[in-house]
Amino acid sequence: TSLRKHPSEHMRSNLVMIVAGTRPEAIKLAPVFWWLEKIGVDYVFVWSGQHYDYEMSRVFFEQLKLPEPDVFLEVGVQASNVSEQVGLLIQKIAGEAKKIQPSFVYALGDTNTTLAAALASAHVSRPFVHDEAGMRSFDMTMLEEVNRRVADAVADLRLAPTKLAIVNLLYEGVPRSSIRLVGSTAVDTLIYIVSNKLQKEEVLSELRVEPDSFILVTLHRRENLVDERLHLAISALVEIARAFPDFKIVFPVHPHTRKRLEELRLYRRLERDNVVFTKPLGYLEFVALLQAARAVITDSGGVQEEAFVLGKRIVTLRRTTEWIETVVLGYNQLVGLDDVGEVVKGVVAAIEGRPLPVPDLTRSPLGDGRAGRRVAKIIQTLLESGIERRGDEFKIPILTKEGSDVSLCFSADGFPVVENVSTYCISRERIIPETLRAVIEVNWEEVDRRM
Ligand code: UD1
Ligand code: UDP
């Protein structure tokens, strides 16, 4: 039985307000909702409507049994550009938070909805919990990098999916008491579907593709949809389709990409027997394709994670990734979208490479499939014990050698001379590739024992 009530009945009661509004958030929040229901935690679910097409939102509610939102904001349809979208999102989410007065607000990831949830929480003085905290691509031209940095800065508690995410946060001066390691909930959703064999394999025959003889492509990042890069991506796909006539290319097209391909009249160039376009697919169909694909070409964050968990070779159409572990472990190549030859070379290597093992989940750097349980338990604990807005964040790290007095020296240009950042046992510079492999693994059993 559901504990959930109408939002007006929630006033002054002890509950969390969960905010989401896009495809990846729907998919990644599913396990959090499953666990909240299981352990009997009350929540209000606000769906921003940033994504609004059936294929980008509703389908995931149906397939992953997400709860009906208590509040539906329909921001996506109203906004005509990013600034307007973010403005409306902040205004409307803040309005709801003011009405509902939750104990705290929880959101995940790096979308405009996440950013707005973080800022709205600050505006109405509610504590904010950010999941998928500490992810960094170190590329501030990506809106997502801006969003996640702001969300992390505003957050009162930060749930990190990986150990490197913790390093990133510490390196930015975030106190360790505000961070928990939970893993990525994307792993939970995927493992649940695959281990219960819920993926829809019929999609293979519907699209007339055979296992292991096609490449799955997704492309939607705003910075990759500019004329030059989109032209380049299509040229690379044409070359790959020509070079591997026995292979198919399956490309479920994000609505934004569809719009851009139409504007640039690029669809024509890919009219070939071995190129299959589809509308965005449901998660169960998409997972079936991922599992059967020989390799994956993508600029998506979530798809990189999922392809890694399934042991697929990934060619990432970006110069950086926040899921650096997938690169370190040899599953992912970052090729960017600046040179057709480089993309094609990457894809050839992926197709011709020997199969890679499916990673052992118990020590997997991205999570063991139990992140949703950890998140739900943390939410439960916070509701019981309370959470305050932190006012004392970002203290100047003590820049001194261990054991010695604070010694902050300045050079002639006015900058402090940093001898040793002893507050952290690892800093980014000290992580060298050979040791990285060992560093990124997580003993999840131990994490749970200490939680
Ligand atoms: C957003 C996220 C991105 C995430 C992606 C998941 C931000 C800044 N980015 O990007 O991190 O990877 O979602 O897919 O929030 N559109 C539709 N129907 C829809 C949704 C979008 O037609 O249901 C079209 C609209 O033309 C819209 C455009 O896609 O303007 C972009 O959508 P938007 O939500 O602004 O950003 P995404 O590119 O989807
Ligand atoms: N996905 C899907 N259907 C598709 C393409 C992707 O269900 O046609 C899923 C995919 O499995 C992953 C998520 O959507 O879980 C990734 O979303 P997206 O690439 O839009 O966003 P990102 O992860 O880059 O933020």
Short mmCIF file of C-alpha atoms and ligand atoms in Angstrom, two decimals:
data_model
loop_
_atom_site.label_atom_id
_atom_site.label_comp_id
_atom_site.label_asym_id
_atom_site.label_seq_id
_atom_site.Cartn_x
_atom_site.Cartn_y
_atom_site.Cartn_z
CA THR A 1 0.00 0.00 0.00
CA SER A 2 1.18 3.47 -0.79
CA LEU A 3 1.85 5.94 1.96
CA ARG A 4 1.45 8.81 -0.41
CA LYS A 5 -0.97 11.65 0.07
CA HIS A 6 -2.11 14.68 -1.85
CA PRO A 7 0.57 17.44 -1.70
CA SER A 8 -1.66 19.72 0.39
CA GLU A 9 -1.83 17.02 3.08
CA HIS A 10 1.95 16.96 3.17
CA MET A 11 2.22 20.43 4.66
CA ARG A 12 4.43 20.51 7.73
CA SER A 13 4.87 16.75 7.68
CA ASN A 14 8.25 15.10 7.61
CA LEU A 15 9.01 14.32 4.00
CA VAL A 16 11.42 14.69 1.15
CA MET A 17 10.61 16.49 -2.09
CA ILE A 18 12.06 14.63 -5.06
CA VAL A 19 12.52 16.68 -8.22
CA ALA A 20 13.17 15.28 -11.71
CA GLY A 21 12.15 15.98 -15.27
CA THR A 22 14.21 14.26 -17.95
CA ARG A 23 14.77 10.80 -19.43
CA PRO A 24 17.97 9.96 -17.52
CA GLU A 25 16.50 11.17 -14.24
CA ALA A 26 13.41 8.98 -14.69
CA ILE A 27 15.63 5.97 -15.37
CA LYS A 28 18.11 6.63 -12.57
CA LEU A 29 15.50 7.50 -9.95
CA ALA A 30 13.46 4.34 -10.48
CA PRO A 31 15.48 2.27 -7.98
CA VAL A 32 15.34 5.07 -5.41
CA PHE A 33 11.54 5.07 -5.63
CA TRP A 34 11.38 1.25 -5.46
CA TRP A 35 13.40 1.31 -2.24
CA LEU A 36 11.57 4.26 -0.69
CA GLU A 37 8.30 2.37 -1.19
CA LYS A 38 9.83 -0.82 0.18
CA ILE A 39 11.11 0.75 3.40
CA GLY A 40 8.04 2.96 3.79
CA VAL A 41 9.43 6.47 3.36
CA ASP A 42 7.02 9.24 2.43
CA TYR A 43 7.86 11.67 -0.36
CA VAL A 44 6.46 14.24 -2.74
CA PHE A 45 7.47 13.74 -6.35
CA VAL A 46 7.70 16.83 -8.54
CA TRP A 47 8.10 16.21 -12.30
CA SER A 48 9.28 19.38 -14.06
CA GLY A 49 8.22 18.32 -17.54
CA GLN A 50 11.57 19.40 -19.03
CA HIS A 51 11.14 16.30 -21.18
CA TYR A 52 7.56 15.90 -22.30
CA ASP A 53 7.28 13.64 -25.38
CA TYR A 54 5.90 10.19 -24.58
CA GLU A 55 9.18 8.57 -25.71
CA MET A 56 11.24 10.89 -23.48
CA SER A 57 9.19 10.65 -20.29
CA ARG A 58 5.93 8.70 -19.93
CA VAL A 59 7.30 5.46 -21.37
CA PHE A 60 9.78 5.21 -18.48
CA PHE A 61 7.04 5.73 -15.90
CA GLU A 62 5.20 2.79 -17.43
CA GLN A 63 8.16 0.49 -18.01
CA LEU A 64 9.96 1.17 -14.72
CA LYS A 65 6.87 1.53 -12.55
CA LEU A 66 7.67 5.03 -11.41
CA PRO A 67 5.07 6.61 -9.13
CA GLU A 68 2.73 9.20 -10.62
CA PRO A 69 4.13 12.67 -9.92
CA ASP A 70 2.30 14.58 -7.19
CA VAL A 71 3.08 17.78 -9.06
CA PHE A 72 3.48 18.16 -12.82
CA LEU A 73 5.07 21.45 -13.91
CA GLU A 74 5.04 21.23 -17.73
CA VAL A 75 8.01 23.55 -18.12
CA GLY A 76 9.43 21.95 -21.27
CA VAL A 77 6.54 22.90 -23.48
CA GLN A 78 6.44 26.50 -22.25
CA ALA A 79 10.10 27.46 -22.58
CA SER A 80 11.63 28.52 -25.87
CA ASN A 81 15.29 28.66 -24.81
CA VAL A 82 17.58 27.42 -22.04
CA SER A 83 17.50 30.61 -19.94
CA GLU A 84 13.75 30.78 -20.06
CA GLN A 85 13.59 27.08 -19.21
CA VAL A 86 15.88 27.46 -16.18
CA GLY A 87 14.06 30.61 -15.05
CA LEU A 88 10.66 28.93 -15.19
CA LEU A 89 12.02 25.81 -13.53
CA ILE A 90 13.45 27.74 -10.58
CA GLN A 91 10.31 29.79 -10.13
CA LYS A 92 7.96 26.83 -10.24
CA ILE A 93 10.06 24.43 -8.17
CA ALA A 94 10.60 27.14 -5.54
CA GLY A 95 6.83 27.74 -5.49
CA GLU A 96 6.20 24.06 -4.79
CA ALA A 97 8.90 23.85 -2.14
CA LYS A 98 7.41 26.86 -0.41
CA LYS A 99 3.96 25.27 -0.41
CA ILE A 100 5.07 21.79 0.56
CA GLN A 101 7.79 22.79 3.07
CA PRO A 102 9.66 19.50 2.77
CA SER A 103 12.36 18.54 5.26
CA PHE A 104 14.70 18.68 2.31
CA VAL A 105 14.86 18.53 -1.48
CA TYR A 106 16.57 15.66 -3.35
CA ALA A 107 17.60 15.71 -7.01
CA LEU A 108 20.04 13.76 -9.14
CA GLY A 109 22.43 14.55 -11.97
CA ASP A 110 23.22 17.62 -14.01
CA THR A 111 20.18 18.69 -15.99
CA ASN A 112 18.53 22.11 -15.93
CA THR A 113 15.91 20.55 -13.67
CA THR A 114 18.65 19.50 -11.21
CA LEU A 115 20.20 22.97 -11.30
CA ALA A 116 16.82 24.60 -10.72
CA ALA A 117 16.02 22.23 -7.84
CA ALA A 118 19.30 23.21 -6.17
CA LEU A 119 18.79 26.95 -6.60
CA ALA A 120 15.10 26.83 -5.70
CA SER A 121 16.00 25.01 -2.46
CA ALA A 122 18.43 27.79 -1.56
CA HIS A 123 15.89 30.46 -2.43
CA VAL A 124 13.30 29.04 -0.05
CA SER A 125 15.85 27.91 2.55
CA ARG A 126 15.29 24.18 2.32
CA PRO A 127 18.29 21.85 2.59
CA PHE A 128 19.32 20.23 -0.70
CA VAL A 129 20.69 16.73 -1.25
CA HIS A 130 22.50 16.20 -4.55
CA ASP A 131 22.90 12.70 -5.94
CA GLU A 132 25.53 11.98 -8.59
CA ALA A 133 27.63 14.58 -6.83
CA GLY A 134 31.27 15.16 -7.73
CA MET A 135 31.01 14.12 -11.38
CA ARG A 136 33.32 16.36 -13.39
CA SER A 137 34.21 16.55 -17.07
CA PHE A 138 36.36 19.65 -16.44
CA ASP A 139 34.75 21.20 -19.51
CA MET A 140 32.79 24.29 -18.55
CA THR A 141 31.47 24.72 -22.10
CA MET A 142 29.07 21.86 -21.29
CA LEU A 143 25.91 23.18 -19.64
CA GLU A 144 25.85 19.99 -17.62
CA GLU A 145 29.24 20.74 -16.06
CA VAL A 146 28.01 24.17 -14.99
CA ASN A 147 24.81 22.64 -13.61
CA ARG A 148 26.51 19.94 -11.60
CA ARG A 149 29.10 22.28 -10.11
CA VAL A 150 26.41 24.69 -8.98
CA ALA A 151 24.24 21.85 -7.63
CA ASP A 152 27.21 20.50 -5.67
CA ALA A 153 28.11 23.94 -4.34
CA VAL A 154 24.58 24.53 -3.09
CA ALA A 155 24.08 21.02 -1.66
CA ASP A 156 24.03 20.27 2.04
CA LEU A 157 24.66 16.58 1.47
CA ARG A 158 26.41 15.12 -1.58
CA LEU A 159 25.90 11.52 -2.70
CA ALA A 160 28.86 10.43 -4.80
CA PRO A 161 28.64 7.56 -7.28
CA THR A 162 32.39 6.92 -7.46
CA LYS A 163 35.57 7.36 -5.47
CA LEU A 164 36.92 9.83 -8.02
CA ALA A 165 33.78 11.92 -7.51
CA ILE A 166 34.77 12.15 -3.84
CA VAL A 167 38.28 13.25 -4.83
CA ASN A 168 36.81 15.95 -7.06
CA LEU A 169 34.62 17.26 -4.25
CA LEU A 170 37.40 17.24 -1.67
CA TYR A 171 39.66 18.95 -4.11
CA GLU A 172 37.12 21.76 -4.41
CA GLY A 173 37.18 22.26 -0.65
CA VAL A 174 33.98 20.43 0.22
CA PRO A 175 34.01 19.02 3.78
CA ARG A 176 34.13 15.25 3.89
CA SER A 177 31.30 15.11 6.41
CA SER A 178 28.93 16.28 3.65
CA ILE A 179 29.78 13.40 1.28
CA ARG A 180 28.58 9.79 1.13
CA LEU A 181 29.65 7.12 -1.36
CA VAL A 182 26.59 5.35 -2.80
CA GLY A 183 27.38 4.21 -6.37
CA SER A 184 25.36 4.98 -9.47
CA THR A 185 21.68 4.10 -9.45
CA ALA A 186 21.88 3.63 -13.24
CA VAL A 187 23.62 0.34 -12.46
CA ASP A 188 20.69 -0.74 -10.26
CA THR A 189 18.09 -0.10 -12.96
CA LEU A 190 20.10 -1.93 -15.58
CA ILE A 191 20.93 -4.91 -13.38
CA TYR A 192 17.33 -5.24 -12.24
CA ILE A 193 16.03 -5.30 -15.81
CA VAL A 194 18.70 -7.65 -17.14
CA SER A 195 18.67 -10.09 -14.23
CA ASN A 196 14.88 -10.36 -14.44
CA LYS A 197 15.12 -10.68 -18.23
CA LEU A 198 12.68 -7.81 -18.71
CA GLN A 199 14.47 -6.28 -21.69
CA LYS A 200 12.42 -6.47 -24.90
CA GLU A 201 14.42 -8.50 -27.35
CA GLU A 202 11.63 -8.29 -29.95
CA VAL A 203 13.10 -4.92 -30.85
CA LEU A 204 15.93 -6.75 -32.65
CA SER A 205 13.60 -8.45 -35.10
CA GLU A 206 11.46 -5.33 -35.39
CA LEU A 207 14.52 -3.38 -36.51
CA ARG A 208 15.83 -6.39 -38.48
CA VAL A 209 19.17 -6.59 -36.73
CA GLU A 210 21.11 -9.63 -35.57
CA PRO A 211 23.01 -9.78 -32.28
CA ASP A 212 26.67 -8.78 -32.53
CA SER A 213 26.33 -7.40 -36.03
CA PHE A 214 25.31 -3.83 -35.39
CA ILE A 215 26.55 -0.70 -33.71
CA LEU A 216 24.25 1.31 -31.46
CA VAL A 217 24.50 5.09 -31.79
CA THR A 218 23.13 7.91 -29.64
CA LEU A 219 23.93 11.59 -30.04
CA HIS A 220 22.22 14.52 -28.38
CA ARG A 221 24.63 16.82 -26.55
CA ARG A 222 23.92 20.43 -27.38
CA GLU A 223 27.61 21.11 -28.15
CA ASN A 224 27.61 18.23 -30.67
CA LEU A 225 24.52 19.52 -32.46
CA VAL A 226 26.25 22.64 -33.84
CA ASP A 227 26.47 22.56 -37.66
CA GLU A 228 30.08 21.56 -38.00
CA ARG A 229 30.06 18.72 -35.47
CA LEU A 230 26.77 17.31 -36.63
CA HIS A 231 28.02 17.27 -40.23
CA LEU A 232 31.15 15.56 -39.01
CA ALA A 233 29.23 12.96 -37.03
CA ILE A 234 27.12 12.09 -40.05
CA SER A 235 30.19 11.89 -42.32
CA ALA A 236 31.80 9.49 -39.85
CA LEU A 237 28.67 7.31 -39.74
CA VAL A 238 28.51 7.25 -43.56
CA GLU A 239 32.13 6.11 -43.71
CA ILE A 240 31.55 3.42 -41.12
CA ALA A 241 28.42 2.20 -42.93
CA ARG A 242 30.47 1.97 -46.13
CA ALA A 243 33.46 0.28 -44.51
CA PHE A 244 31.29 -2.37 -42.80
CA PRO A 245 28.52 -3.26 -45.25
CA ASP A 246 27.65 -6.39 -43.23
CA PHE A 247 27.15 -4.34 -40.10
CA LYS A 248 24.15 -2.22 -39.33
CA ILE A 249 24.08 1.12 -37.58
CA VAL A 250 21.09 1.55 -35.26
CA PHE A 251 20.43 5.15 -34.28
CA PRO A 252 17.52 6.03 -31.95
CA VAL A 253 17.31 9.78 -32.46
CA HIS A 254 16.77 12.25 -29.57
CA PRO A 255 14.09 14.85 -30.51
CA HIS A 256 16.62 17.69 -30.43
CA THR A 257 18.95 15.79 -32.77
CA ARG A 258 16.02 14.98 -35.05
CA LYS A 259 15.19 18.67 -35.30
CA ARG A 260 18.81 19.57 -36.13
CA LEU A 261 19.21 16.73 -38.67
CA GLU A 262 16.07 17.98 -40.40
CA GLU A 263 17.21 21.61 -40.34
CA LEU A 264 20.55 20.69 -41.89
CA ARG A 265 18.91 18.20 -44.27
CA LEU A 266 21.29 15.52 -43.11
CA TYR A 267 18.96 12.53 -43.06
CA ARG A 268 19.38 12.07 -46.80
CA ARG A 269 23.09 11.41 -46.41
CA LEU A 270 22.37 8.44 -44.19
CA GLU A 271 19.77 6.82 -46.43
CA ARG A 272 21.51 3.48 -46.73
CA ASP A 273 20.42 -0.11 -46.33
CA ASN A 274 22.55 -0.66 -43.28
CA VAL A 275 21.53 2.47 -41.36
CA VAL A 276 18.40 2.18 -39.20
CA PHE A 277 16.87 5.30 -37.63
CA THR A 278 14.24 5.05 -34.94
CA LYS A 279 12.46 7.42 -32.62
CA PRO A 280 13.83 7.38 -29.06
CA LEU A 281 13.25 3.91 -27.65
CA GLY A 282 11.78 2.72 -24.41
CA TYR A 283 14.32 1.63 -21.81
CA LEU A 284 13.49 -2.08 -22.14
CA GLU A 285 14.02 -1.92 -25.90
CA PHE A 286 17.16 0.17 -25.57
CA VAL A 287 18.72 -2.24 -23.06
CA ALA A 288 18.01 -5.19 -25.37
CA LEU A 289 19.86 -3.34 -28.14
CA LEU A 290 22.75 -2.39 -25.87
CA GLN A 291 23.17 -5.98 -24.81
CA ALA A 292 23.19 -7.26 -28.37
CA ALA A 293 25.34 -4.50 -29.90
CA ARG A 294 28.90 -5.17 -31.04
CA ALA A 295 29.91 -1.67 -29.92
CA VAL A 296 28.36 1.62 -28.89
CA ILE A 297 28.94 5.12 -30.23
CA THR A 298 27.57 7.79 -27.93
CA ASP A 299 27.88 11.18 -26.30
CA SER A 300 25.50 10.22 -23.48
CA GLY A 301 26.64 9.93 -19.88
CA GLY A 302 24.17 7.22 -18.92
CA VAL A 303 24.85 5.13 -22.01
CA GLN A 304 28.59 5.11 -21.22
CA GLU A 305 27.80 3.74 -17.76
CA GLU A 306 25.41 1.09 -19.03
CA ALA A 307 27.63 -0.06 -21.89
CA PHE A 308 30.48 -0.47 -19.40
CA VAL A 309 28.35 -2.54 -17.03
CA LEU A 310 27.42 -4.82 -19.94
CA GLY A 311 31.08 -5.11 -21.00
CA LYS A 312 30.69 -3.32 -24.33
CA ARG A 313 33.28 -1.29 -26.15
CA ILE A 314 32.33 2.38 -26.21
CA VAL A 315 33.38 5.14 -28.59
CA THR A 316 32.56 8.43 -26.91
CA LEU A 317 31.99 11.45 -29.13
CA ARG A 318 33.44 13.81 -26.55
CA ARG A 319 36.91 14.89 -25.50
CA THR A 320 36.21 14.40 -21.82
CA THR A 321 34.03 12.21 -19.69
CA GLU A 322 32.86 12.29 -16.10
CA TRP A 323 32.92 8.47 -16.15
CA ILE A 324 36.70 8.34 -16.47
CA GLU A 325 36.78 4.87 -14.87
CA THR A 326 35.37 3.39 -18.08
CA VAL A 327 38.36 4.80 -19.97
CA VAL A 328 40.95 3.71 -17.40
CA LEU A 329 39.62 0.15 -17.49
CA GLY A 330 39.84 0.02 -21.29
CA TYR A 331 36.15 -0.03 -22.23
CA ASN A 332 35.82 3.53 -23.47
CA GLN A 333 37.70 5.61 -26.05
CA LEU A 334 37.23 9.38 -26.07
CA VAL A 335 37.40 10.51 -29.69
CA GLY A 336 35.52 13.82 -29.74
CA LEU A 337 33.90 15.15 -32.88
CA ASP A 338 36.67 17.19 -34.47
CA ASP A 339 38.05 14.78 -37.01
CA VAL A 340 36.22 12.17 -39.12
CA GLY A 341 39.32 9.97 -39.37
CA GLU A 342 39.70 9.82 -35.61
CA VAL A 343 36.07 8.80 -35.07
CA VAL A 344 36.24 6.13 -37.77
CA LYS A 345 39.52 4.80 -36.39
CA GLY A 346 37.97 4.54 -32.94
CA VAL A 347 34.96 2.68 -34.26
CA VAL A 348 37.09 0.27 -36.30
CA ALA A 349 39.15 -0.50 -33.18
CA ALA A 350 35.95 -1.08 -31.20
CA ILE A 351 34.44 -3.40 -33.82
CA GLU A 352 37.63 -5.37 -34.33
CA GLY A 353 38.75 -5.45 -30.67
CA ARG A 354 38.58 -8.70 -28.73
CA PRO A 355 35.51 -9.03 -26.51
CA LEU A 356 35.94 -7.54 -23.05
CA PRO A 357 34.84 -9.22 -19.84
CA VAL A 358 31.69 -8.08 -18.09
CA PRO A 359 33.02 -6.17 -15.05
CA ASP A 360 32.71 -7.79 -11.62
CA LEU A 361 29.96 -5.80 -9.94
CA THR A 362 30.97 -6.46 -6.36
CA ARG A 363 34.02 -4.20 -6.75
CA SER A 364 32.84 -2.14 -9.70
CA PRO A 365 33.93 1.51 -9.57
CA LEU A 366 30.51 2.72 -10.75
CA GLY A 367 28.40 0.76 -8.30
CA ASP A 368 27.23 -2.72 -7.40
CA GLY A 369 23.53 -2.31 -8.23
CA ARG A 370 22.58 -1.39 -4.66
CA ALA A 371 22.91 2.39 -4.85
CA GLY A 372 19.15 2.94 -4.75
CA ARG A 373 18.97 1.12 -1.43
CA ARG A 374 21.76 3.27 0.00
CA VAL A 375 20.11 6.47 -1.20
CA ALA A 376 16.72 5.46 0.23
CA LYS A 377 18.29 4.57 3.58
CA ILE A 378 20.13 7.89 3.69
CA ILE A 379 16.88 9.74 2.91
CA GLN A 380 15.16 7.77 5.68
CA THR A 381 17.90 8.60 8.18
CA LEU A 382 17.82 12.28 7.26
CA LEU A 383 14.07 12.40 7.76
CA GLU A 384 14.48 10.80 11.18
CA SER A 385 17.45 12.79 12.38
CA GLY A 386 16.88 16.04 10.48
CA ILE A 387 19.16 17.93 8.15
CA GLU A 388 20.12 21.58 8.40
CA ARG A 389 21.31 24.01 5.79
CA ARG A 390 25.08 24.22 6.16
CA GLY A 391 26.36 27.73 6.47
CA ASP A 392 30.00 27.02 7.10
CA GLU A 393 31.08 25.32 3.92
CA PHE A 394 34.23 25.73 1.89
CA LYS A 395 36.71 26.51 4.61
CA ILE A 396 40.15 27.36 3.32
CA PRO A 397 41.97 24.03 3.26
CA ILE A 398 44.89 23.95 5.67
CA LEU A 399 47.86 24.26 3.39
CA THR A 400 50.58 22.82 5.53
CA LYS A 401 52.71 19.77 6.03
CA GLU A 402 51.11 17.14 8.23
CA GLY A 403 51.78 17.74 11.92
CA SER A 404 53.29 21.18 11.49
CA ASP A 405 51.67 24.53 12.23
CA VAL A 406 49.65 26.36 9.66
CA SER A 407 52.15 28.01 7.38
CA LEU A 408 50.59 29.97 4.61
CA CYS A 409 53.36 31.63 2.62
CA PHE A 410 52.78 33.99 -0.26
CA SER A 411 54.97 34.48 -3.28
CA ALA A 412 55.62 37.88 -4.87
CA ASP A 413 52.62 37.59 -7.20
CA GLY A 414 50.35 37.41 -4.19
CA PHE A 415 49.41 33.73 -4.54
CA PRO A 416 49.85 31.33 -1.63
CA VAL A 417 52.70 28.86 -1.94
CA VAL A 418 51.17 25.44 -1.58
CA GLU A 419 53.66 22.95 -0.28
CA ASN A 420 51.46 20.08 0.62
CA VAL A 421 47.74 19.69 0.72
CA SER A 422 47.76 17.36 3.68
CA THR A 423 44.05 17.44 4.33
CA TYR A 424 43.55 15.01 1.47
CA CYS A 425 45.46 11.81 1.15
CA ILE A 426 45.00 11.88 -2.59
CA SER A 427 44.88 14.85 -4.86
CA ARG A 428 44.22 14.74 -8.56
CA GLU A 429 47.87 15.32 -9.46
CA ARG A 430 48.99 12.41 -7.35
CA ILE A 431 46.73 9.91 -9.07
CA ILE A 432 48.92 8.40 -11.74
CA PRO A 433 47.42 6.07 -14.35
CA GLU A 434 49.05 2.84 -13.10
CA THR A 435 47.70 3.29 -9.63
CA LEU A 436 44.34 4.54 -10.82
CA ARG A 437 42.99 1.06 -11.52
CA ALA A 438 43.46 0.04 -7.91
CA VAL A 439 42.29 3.39 -6.60
CA ILE A 440 38.91 3.42 -8.37
CA GLU A 441 37.73 -0.04 -7.31
CA VAL A 442 35.25 -0.04 -4.46
CA ASN A 443 34.70 -2.70 -1.83
CA TRP A 444 30.95 -2.17 -1.65
CA GLU A 445 30.44 -4.64 1.20
CA GLU A 446 32.82 -2.61 3.31
CA VAL A 447 31.06 0.62 2.31
CA ASP A 448 27.77 -0.85 3.56
CA ARG A 449 29.33 -2.10 6.80
CA ARG A 450 30.52 1.41 7.59
CA MET A 451 27.38 3.27 6.49
C1 UD1 B 1 18.91 17.40 -21.25
C2 UD1 B 1 20.07 17.55 -20.29
C3 UD1 B 1 21.16 16.56 -20.65
C4 UD1 B 1 20.64 15.17 -20.75
C5 UD1 B 1 19.46 15.12 -21.67
C6 UD1 B 1 18.89 13.75 -21.64
C7 UD1 B 1 20.24 19.88 -19.66
C8 UD1 B 1 21.08 21.09 -19.73
N1 UD1 B 1 20.65 18.85 -20.38
O1 UD1 B 1 19.36 17.76 -22.53
O2 UD1 B 1 22.14 16.59 -19.63
O3 UD1 B 1 21.66 14.36 -21.27
O4 UD1 B 1 18.48 16.06 -21.24
O5 UD1 B 1 18.26 13.40 -22.81
O6 UD1 B 1 19.26 19.86 -18.97
N2 UD1 B 1 12.74 18.02 -26.93
C9 UD1 B 1 11.58 17.52 -27.44
N3 UD1 B 1 10.84 16.69 -26.66
C10 UD1 B 1 11.18 16.34 -25.40
C11 UD1 B 1 12.38 16.86 -24.89
C12 UD1 B 1 13.15 17.70 -25.66
O7 UD1 B 1 11.22 17.81 -28.57
O8 UD1 B 1 10.47 15.58 -24.76
C13 UD1 B 1 13.58 18.91 -27.78
C14 UD1 B 1 13.16 20.35 -27.71
O9 UD1 B 1 13.36 20.91 -28.98
C15 UD1 B 1 14.16 20.95 -26.75
C16 UD1 B 1 15.41 20.15 -27.06
O10 UD1 B 1 14.93 18.85 -27.36
O11 UD1 B 1 14.37 22.31 -26.96
C17 UD1 B 1 16.40 20.10 -25.94
O12 UD1 B 1 15.79 19.61 -24.77
P1 UD1 B 1 16.33 20.00 -23.33
O13 UD1 B 1 15.49 19.36 -22.31
O14 UD1 B 1 16.49 21.48 -23.23
O15 UD1 B 1 17.78 19.44 -23.28
P2 UD1 B 1 18.40 18.04 -23.72
O16 UD1 B 1 19.27 18.28 -24.90
O17 UD1 B 1 17.34 17.02 -23.84
N1 UDP B 2 17.88 5.56 -23.43
C1 UDP B 2 16.64 5.02 -23.75
N2 UDP B 2 16.22 5.09 -25.05
C2 UDP B 2 16.97 5.65 -26.03
C3 UDP B 2 18.23 6.20 -25.69
C4 UDP B 2 18.65 6.15 -24.38
O1 UDP B 2 15.94 4.49 -22.88
O2 UDP B 2 16.53 5.67 -27.19
C5 UDP B 2 18.32 5.54 -22.02
C6 UDP B 2 19.66 4.93 -21.77
O3 UDP B 2 19.54 3.55 -21.52
C7 UDP B 2 20.14 5.68 -20.54
C8 UDP B 2 19.47 7.02 -20.66
O4 UDP B 2 18.45 6.88 -21.63
O5 UDP B 2 19.66 5.09 -19.36
C9 UDP B 2 20.46 8.06 -21.07
O6 UDP B 2 19.80 9.25 -21.35
P1 UDP B 2 20.44 10.39 -22.22
O7 UDP B 2 21.47 9.82 -23.13
O8 UDP B 2 19.31 11.12 -22.83
O9 UDP B 2 21.05 11.35 -21.12
P2 UDP B 2 22.47 11.43 -20.38
O10 UDP B 2 22.72 10.14 -19.72
O11 UDP B 2 23.48 11.78 -21.41
O12 UDP B 2 22.27 12.56 -19.44
#
